[in-house]
Amino acid sequence: LYSMEGEICRLKEIVAVCKKYKAYLYVDEAHSIGALGGTGRGVLEHCGVSPEDVDVMMGTFTKSFGSVGGYIAASADVVSFLRRSSPGSIYACAMAPAAVAQASQALRMIAGEDGTRKGRDKIDTLRRNANLFRAGLQRMGCEVLGDEDSPVIPVMLYNPAKIPAFSRECLLRKLAVVVVGFPATPLIKSRVRFCISAAHTESDLIAALRVVDEVADRVMVKYKWTGRPNVAPLAEVESQSKQHCSEVVGSWDAQHCTW
């Protein structure tokens, strides 16, 4: 799951290429473990790929697990080599016992080994929240990157001058957002990146969408809007938005966001 695009890799095709050319495959699961797949096992489960087809799997405990540190899953020889030669393993301090307990308990919860449905319910809620928020952004006319089910949802700003404008206008309306520009992205591919959580309620998401809708009009980043061009005067935009809401967008937006 690419962190700046919200796109899910085409892992089956990648595995086929690696097998054809006898290449090693290293999969970074930092954003997908605990978020993708029916049981939260990550991009391999989501794409239907066997772990045996991947040589090295890497992930972090800082996102879905709410802790610190990370992990490498590979053959015993690879893991032994990394333990002997990796500066991160040799010189870094060990994880604190509390951090280990947090990551371990989160892993058991995601796997359903704690005897409850909390982990499965959180995964289902995260998927529902992500798709709801993505649909809201798309229907208001924003250019949204990424795939369905991805909790990482980037919205394109393009012009670097829109980075501070979008961020400050959102903050004035009590919504904090993460904006990303060069060198993390190409110079003219600036964006705002939303990362959805299972802890967000529907009310949280709708309130955020209302703010984004207003700010996107003001900053003029509704590049995919199906109404009048977003360079129109604001009053005209608001008038057209109401018509767009009733005729094009659909009942979900009309009921929740009055766009």
Tab-separated table of C-alpha atoms in Angstrom:
chain	number	residue	atom	x	y	z
A	1	LEU	CA	0.000	0.000	0.000
A	2	TYR	CA	1.810	3.108	-1.248
A	3	SER	CA	1.826	5.813	1.412
A	4	MET	CA	1.647	8.847	-0.898
A	5	GLU	CA	-0.758	7.423	-3.485
A	6	GLY	CA	-3.050	5.182	-1.430
A	7	GLU	CA	-2.707	2.579	-4.183
A	8	ILE	CA	-2.552	-1.157	-3.535
A	9	CYS	CA	0.234	-2.873	-5.456
A	10	ARG	CA	-0.600	-5.499	-8.069
A	11	LEU	CA	1.129	-8.144	-6.004
A	12	LYS	CA	0.078	-11.202	-8.011
A	13	GLU	CA	1.582	-9.717	-11.161
A	14	ILE	CA	4.733	-8.710	-9.270
A	15	VAL	CA	5.109	-12.256	-7.933
A	16	ALA	CA	4.747	-13.650	-11.465
A	17	VAL	CA	7.503	-11.339	-12.759
A	18	CYS	CA	9.800	-12.256	-9.848
A	19	LYS	CA	9.311	-15.961	-10.504
A	20	LYS	CA	9.924	-15.533	-14.230
A	21	TYR	CA	13.202	-13.659	-13.773
A	22	LYS	CA	14.261	-15.362	-10.512
A	23	ALA	CA	14.208	-12.095	-8.560
A	24	TYR	CA	13.834	-11.681	-4.813
A	25	LEU	CA	10.662	-10.012	-3.555
A	26	TYR	CA	10.631	-7.599	-0.592
A	27	VAL	CA	7.194	-6.375	0.544
A	28	ASP	CA	6.766	-3.309	2.752
A	29	GLU	CA	3.589	-3.819	4.790
A	30	ALA	CA	3.924	-0.643	6.887
A	31	HIS	CA	0.536	0.767	5.834
A	32	SER	CA	-1.296	-2.458	4.984
A	33	ILE	CA	-0.785	-4.811	7.943
A	34	GLY	CA	-3.792	-4.620	10.215
A	35	ALA	CA	-5.693	-2.591	7.607
A	36	LEU	CA	-6.111	-4.694	4.455
A	37	GLY	CA	-7.453	-8.185	3.998
A	38	GLY	CA	-10.462	-9.901	5.492
A	39	THR	CA	-8.640	-10.617	8.741
A	40	GLY	CA	-6.150	-7.739	8.626
A	41	ARG	CA	-3.203	-9.796	7.426
A	42	GLY	CA	-2.233	-7.118	4.924
A	43	VAL	CA	-1.676	-6.835	1.217
A	44	LEU	CA	-0.863	-10.534	0.757
A	45	GLU	CA	-4.274	-11.543	2.072
A	46	HIS	CA	-5.959	-8.721	0.148
A	47	CYS	CA	-4.361	-9.826	-3.143
A	48	GLY	CA	-4.594	-13.571	-2.496
A	49	VAL	CA	-0.828	-14.171	-2.464
A	50	SER	CA	0.846	-16.866	-0.355
A	51	PRO	CA	3.567	-15.729	2.083
A	52	GLU	CA	5.751	-18.455	0.583
A	53	ASP	CA	5.976	-16.354	-2.600
A	54	VAL	CA	7.546	-13.419	-0.731
A	55	ASP	CA	11.199	-13.515	0.349
A	56	VAL	CA	11.163	-10.647	2.861
A	57	MET	CA	8.196	-8.984	4.576
A	58	MET	CA	8.679	-5.809	6.563
A	59	GLY	CA	6.192	-3.939	8.730
A	60	THR	CA	5.933	-1.415	11.518
A	61	PHE	CA	4.345	-1.514	14.956
A	62	THR	CA	3.652	2.230	14.897
A	63	LYS	CA	0.409	2.274	12.890
A	64	SER	CA	-2.156	-0.514	13.286
A	65	PHE	CA	-0.412	-1.766	16.427
A	66	GLY	CA	-0.172	1.598	18.196
A	67	SER	CA	3.342	0.920	19.503
A	68	VAL	CA	6.932	1.502	18.327
A	69	GLY	CA	9.482	-0.499	16.346
A	70	GLY	CA	8.913	-2.916	13.523
A	71	TYR	CA	9.608	-6.396	12.220
A	72	ILE	CA	11.233	-8.393	9.438
A	73	ALA	CA	9.756	-11.747	8.422
A	74	ALA	CA	11.994	-13.912	6.252
A	75	SER	CA	13.893	-17.198	6.232
A	76	ALA	CA	15.976	-18.092	9.284
A	77	ASP	CA	19.185	-17.401	7.318
A	78	VAL	CA	18.070	-13.889	6.297
A	79	VAL	CA	16.917	-13.004	9.809
A	80	SER	CA	20.164	-14.325	11.314
A	81	PHE	CA	22.208	-12.288	8.825
A	82	LEU	CA	20.279	-9.098	9.633
A	83	ARG	CA	20.732	-9.626	13.362
A	84	ARG	CA	24.496	-9.882	12.882
A	85	SER	CA	25.012	-7.089	10.373
A	86	SER	CA	22.216	-4.504	10.658
A	87	PRO	CA	23.179	-1.358	12.632
A	88	GLY	CA	19.548	-0.975	13.645
A	89	SER	CA	19.694	-4.366	15.348
A	90	ILE	CA	23.222	-4.103	16.748
A	91	TYR	CA	23.295	-0.561	18.133
A	92	ALA	CA	19.676	0.307	18.870
A	93	CYS	CA	18.080	-0.179	22.265
A	94	ALA	CA	15.640	-3.016	22.741
A	95	MET	CA	11.922	-2.214	22.714
A	96	ALA	CA	10.484	-1.250	26.087
A	97	PRO	CA	8.452	-4.051	27.731
A	98	ALA	CA	5.292	-1.931	27.603
A	99	ALA	CA	5.746	-1.344	23.849
A	100	VAL	CA	6.276	-5.075	23.275
A	101	ALA	CA	3.133	-5.877	25.277
A	102	GLN	CA	1.105	-3.325	23.289
A	103	ALA	CA	2.238	-4.667	19.905
A	104	SER	CA	1.751	-8.267	21.005
A	105	GLN	CA	-1.747	-7.644	22.344
A	106	ALA	CA	-2.747	-5.709	19.225
A	107	LEU	CA	-1.516	-8.589	17.062
A	108	ARG	CA	-3.521	-11.106	19.097
A	109	MET	CA	-6.596	-8.877	18.860
A	110	ILE	CA	-6.290	-8.510	15.071
A	111	ALA	CA	-5.894	-12.301	14.763
A	112	GLY	CA	-8.924	-12.905	17.021
A	113	GLU	CA	-6.798	-14.761	19.581
A	114	ASP	CA	-8.079	-12.610	22.453
A	115	GLY	CA	-11.451	-14.360	22.319
A	116	THR	CA	-13.360	-11.304	21.059
A	117	ARG	CA	-14.438	-9.788	17.737
A	118	LYS	CA	-12.776	-6.446	18.496
A	119	GLY	CA	-10.048	-6.918	15.915
A	120	ARG	CA	-12.402	-8.040	13.133
A	121	ASP	CA	-14.881	-5.266	13.962
A	122	LYS	CA	-12.130	-2.637	13.805
A	123	ILE	CA	-10.969	-3.899	10.410
A	124	ASP	CA	-14.533	-3.823	9.072
A	125	THR	CA	-15.106	-0.334	10.510
A	126	LEU	CA	-11.846	0.935	9.018
A	127	ARG	CA	-12.798	-0.339	5.574
A	128	ARG	CA	-16.275	1.167	5.807
A	129	ASN	CA	-14.930	4.515	7.055
A	130	ALA	CA	-12.285	4.681	4.323
A	131	ASN	CA	-14.732	3.953	1.507
A	132	LEU	CA	-17.320	6.373	2.899
A	133	PHE	CA	-14.796	9.205	3.146
A	134	ARG	CA	-13.349	8.459	-0.303
A	135	ALA	CA	-16.826	8.491	-1.875
A	136	GLY	CA	-17.599	11.842	-0.238
A	137	LEU	CA	-14.416	13.427	-1.573
A	138	GLN	CA	-14.974	12.071	-5.076
A	139	ARG	CA	-18.585	13.203	-5.225
A	140	MET	CA	-17.734	16.755	-4.192
A	141	GLY	CA	-15.344	16.940	-7.155
A	142	CYS	CA	-11.898	16.437	-5.621
A	143	GLU	CA	-9.237	14.505	-7.508
A	144	VAL	CA	-8.707	11.517	-5.225
A	145	LEU	CA	-5.892	9.007	-5.687
A	146	GLY	CA	-5.734	5.394	-4.579
A	147	ASP	CA	-7.883	2.299	-4.433
A	148	GLU	CA	-11.064	1.265	-2.664
A	149	ASP	CA	-10.496	-0.091	0.885
A	150	SER	CA	-7.303	1.929	1.258
A	151	PRO	CA	-7.259	3.958	4.517
A	152	VAL	CA	-4.700	6.317	2.925
A	153	ILE	CA	-6.617	8.865	0.832
A	154	PRO	CA	-4.619	11.566	-0.993
A	155	VAL	CA	-6.370	14.545	-2.625
A	156	MET	CA	-4.434	16.449	-5.255
A	157	LEU	CA	-3.617	20.141	-4.772
A	158	TYR	CA	-0.946	20.362	-7.528
A	159	ASN	CA	0.070	24.038	-7.153
A	160	PRO	CA	2.592	24.347	-4.268
A	161	ALA	CA	0.958	27.656	-3.255
A	162	LYS	CA	-2.205	25.729	-2.412
A	163	ILE	CA	-0.393	23.720	0.292
A	164	PRO	CA	-0.401	26.436	2.984
A	165	ALA	CA	-3.703	27.841	1.726
A	166	PHE	CA	-5.544	24.534	2.121
A	167	SER	CA	-3.943	23.736	5.471
A	168	ARG	CA	-4.616	27.157	7.007
A	169	GLU	CA	-8.195	27.360	5.771
A	170	CYS	CA	-8.906	23.926	7.269
A	171	LEU	CA	-7.249	24.884	10.550
A	172	LEU	CA	-9.392	28.030	10.754
A	173	ARG	CA	-12.375	25.672	10.657
A	174	LYS	CA	-10.860	23.444	13.387
A	175	LEU	CA	-9.759	20.647	11.065
A	176	ALA	CA	-6.081	19.677	11.112
A	177	VAL	CA	-4.840	18.105	7.862
A	178	VAL	CA	-1.532	16.730	6.599
A	179	VAL	CA	-0.331	18.438	3.425
A	180	VAL	CA	2.554	17.016	1.412
A	181	GLY	CA	4.844	18.674	-1.095
A	182	PHE	CA	8.338	18.577	-2.548
A	183	PRO	CA	10.617	16.654	-1.956
A	184	ALA	CA	8.174	13.998	-0.690
A	185	THR	CA	6.270	14.438	-3.971
A	186	PRO	CA	7.202	15.945	-7.355
A	187	LEU	CA	7.145	19.757	-7.243
A	188	ILE	CA	3.805	20.206	-9.003
A	189	LYS	CA	2.073	17.172	-7.517
A	190	SER	CA	1.368	18.559	-4.048
A	191	ARG	CA	-1.450	16.922	-2.143
A	192	VAL	CA	-3.310	16.615	1.140
A	193	ARG	CA	-3.253	13.135	2.643
A	194	PHE	CA	-6.075	11.836	4.819
A	195	CYS	CA	-5.402	8.734	6.929
A	196	ILE	CA	-8.649	7.195	8.151
A	197	SER	CA	-8.975	5.344	11.453
A	198	ALA	CA	-11.449	2.808	12.798
A	199	ALA	CA	-11.856	5.185	15.745
A	200	HIS	CA	-13.457	7.836	13.532
A	201	THR	CA	-17.225	7.976	13.838
A	202	GLU	CA	-19.542	8.699	10.931
A	203	SER	CA	-20.197	12.106	12.502
A	204	ASP	CA	-16.437	12.807	12.523
A	205	LEU	CA	-16.129	11.954	8.847
A	206	ILE	CA	-19.166	13.957	7.779
A	207	ALA	CA	-17.986	16.990	9.757
A	208	ALA	CA	-14.572	16.721	8.062
A	209	LEU	CA	-16.195	16.389	4.624
A	210	ARG	CA	-18.219	19.539	5.203
A	211	VAL	CA	-15.046	21.477	5.998
A	212	VAL	CA	-13.139	20.001	3.046
A	213	ASP	CA	-16.036	20.826	0.725
A	214	GLU	CA	-16.003	24.475	1.823
A	215	VAL	CA	-12.219	24.792	1.733
A	216	ALA	CA	-11.884	23.011	-1.617
A	217	ASP	CA	-14.282	25.593	-3.079
A	218	ARG	CA	-12.354	28.476	-1.562
A	219	VAL	CA	-8.911	27.194	-2.587
A	220	MET	CA	-10.272	25.989	-5.948
A	221	VAL	CA	-9.087	22.385	-5.988
A	222	LYS	CA	-12.259	20.668	-7.182
A	223	TYR	CA	-10.515	19.523	-10.347
A	224	LYS	CA	-13.010	16.707	-10.975
A	225	TRP	CA	-16.177	18.660	-10.277
A	226	THR	CA	-18.921	17.880	-12.823
A	227	GLY	CA	-20.636	21.274	-12.446
A	228	ARG	CA	-19.300	24.631	-13.553
A	229	PRO	CA	-15.508	25.201	-13.613
A	230	ASN	CA	-14.086	25.713	-10.139
A	231	VAL	CA	-12.672	29.105	-11.177
A	232	ALA	CA	-16.167	30.589	-11.046
A	233	PRO	CA	-16.973	33.185	-8.357
A	234	LEU	CA	-17.736	31.610	-4.996
A	235	ALA	CA	-21.426	32.637	-4.963
A	236	GLU	CA	-21.879	31.039	-8.361
A	237	VAL	CA	-20.059	27.927	-7.188
A	238	GLU	CA	-22.332	27.630	-4.143
A	239	SER	CA	-25.425	28.006	-6.303
A	240	GLN	CA	-24.225	25.361	-8.726
A	241	SER	CA	-23.224	23.059	-5.842
A	242	LYS	CA	-26.832	22.913	-4.629
A	243	GLN	CA	-28.067	21.958	-8.085
A	244	HIS	CA	-25.192	19.486	-8.455
A	245	CYS	CA	-26.188	17.948	-5.106
A	246	SER	CA	-29.790	17.310	-6.066
A	247	GLU	CA	-29.246	16.237	-9.674
A	248	VAL	CA	-25.904	14.429	-9.774
A	249	VAL	CA	-24.358	13.569	-6.447
A	250	GLY	CA	-27.107	11.449	-4.907
A	251	SER	CA	-29.017	10.928	-1.702
A	252	TRP	CA	-26.065	10.133	0.593
A	253	ASP	CA	-24.486	13.549	0.082
A	254	ALA	CA	-27.803	15.399	0.018
A	255	GLN	CA	-28.795	13.889	3.360
A	256	HIS	CA	-25.490	14.241	5.200
A	257	CYS	CA	-23.634	17.149	3.712
A	258	THR	CA	-26.202	19.274	1.831
A	259	TRP	CA	-23.795	19.840	-1.039
